[in-house]
XYZ file of C-alpha atoms in Angstrom:
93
model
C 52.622 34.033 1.105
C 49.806 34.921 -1.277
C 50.561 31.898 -3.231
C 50.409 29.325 -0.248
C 47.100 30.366 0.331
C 46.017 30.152 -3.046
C 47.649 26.177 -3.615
C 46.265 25.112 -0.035
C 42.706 26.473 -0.654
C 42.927 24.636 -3.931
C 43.877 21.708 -3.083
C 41.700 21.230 -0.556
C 38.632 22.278 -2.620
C 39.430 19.367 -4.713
C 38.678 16.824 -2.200
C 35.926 18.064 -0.263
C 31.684 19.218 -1.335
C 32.057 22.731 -0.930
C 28.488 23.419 -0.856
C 28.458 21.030 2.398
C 31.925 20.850 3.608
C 31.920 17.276 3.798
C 34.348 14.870 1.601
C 32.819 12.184 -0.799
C 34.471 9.119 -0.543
C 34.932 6.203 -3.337
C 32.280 3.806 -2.409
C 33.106 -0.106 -1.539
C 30.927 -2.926 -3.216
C 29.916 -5.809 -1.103
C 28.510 -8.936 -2.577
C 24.948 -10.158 -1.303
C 26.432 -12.947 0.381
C 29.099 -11.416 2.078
C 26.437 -8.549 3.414
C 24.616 -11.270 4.551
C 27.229 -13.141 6.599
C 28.813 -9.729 8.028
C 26.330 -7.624 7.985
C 22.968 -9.152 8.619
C 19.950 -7.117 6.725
C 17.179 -5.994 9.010
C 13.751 -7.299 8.998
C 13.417 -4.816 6.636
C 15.889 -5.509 4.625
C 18.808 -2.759 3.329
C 17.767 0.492 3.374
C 18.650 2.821 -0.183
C 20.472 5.132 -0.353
C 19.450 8.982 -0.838
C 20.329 10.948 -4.081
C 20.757 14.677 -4.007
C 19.701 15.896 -7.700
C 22.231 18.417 -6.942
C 25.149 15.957 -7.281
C 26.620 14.322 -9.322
C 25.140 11.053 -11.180
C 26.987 8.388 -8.931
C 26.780 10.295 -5.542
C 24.846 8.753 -2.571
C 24.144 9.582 0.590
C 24.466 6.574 3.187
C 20.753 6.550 4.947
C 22.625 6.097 8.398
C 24.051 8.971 10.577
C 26.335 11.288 9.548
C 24.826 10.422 6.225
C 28.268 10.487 4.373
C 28.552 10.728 0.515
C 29.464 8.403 -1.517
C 30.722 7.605 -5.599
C 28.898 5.137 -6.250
C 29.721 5.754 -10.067
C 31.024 2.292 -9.954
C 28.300 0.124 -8.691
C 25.174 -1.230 -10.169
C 22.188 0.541 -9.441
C 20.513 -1.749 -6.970
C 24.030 -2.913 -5.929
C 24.710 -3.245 -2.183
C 27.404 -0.173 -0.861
C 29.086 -0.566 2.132
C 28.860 2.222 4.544
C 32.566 1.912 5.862
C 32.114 4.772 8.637
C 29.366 2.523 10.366
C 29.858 -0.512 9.448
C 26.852 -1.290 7.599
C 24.844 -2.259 4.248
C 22.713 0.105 2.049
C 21.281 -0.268 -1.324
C 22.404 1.871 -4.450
C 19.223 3.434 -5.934
């Protein structure tokens, strides 16, 4: 029994932040054009994205509510991320 707990606590750990209990997810690229037809910026254009120095390099929080992480290790800085739990636009920093 021992050894059930021991995999399932493992495995687990590997997906999810234990420091917040939250999962990072892989983040999805969207091209400026694209954003722009299915996504419309605000006035203000995209908002950035938030960087914990207490991540790693490519992690970013989305600026909108629940403020999920994402890996971003794969897009440009200034690239735009798609927040796919909302359904909208922010800007790697």
């Amino acid at each position: 029994m021992m050894g059930l707990f021991v995999l399932g606590t493992t495995v687990h750990a590997q997906g999810t932040d234990s420091r917040i209990g939250a999962s990072v997810i892989e983040a999805t690229a969207i091209s400026k054009e694209d954003a722009q037809k299915k996504y419309p910026p605000p006035s203000t254009g995209y908002p950035m994205g938030g960087r914990d120095p207490h991540q790693g390099s490519g992690v970013v929080s989305s600026p909108y509510p629940p403020n999920q992480k994402y890996d971003c290790a794969k897009i440009n800085h200034g690239g735009l991320v798609l927040d796919t739990r909302v359904r909208k636009v922010f800007v790697r920093p």
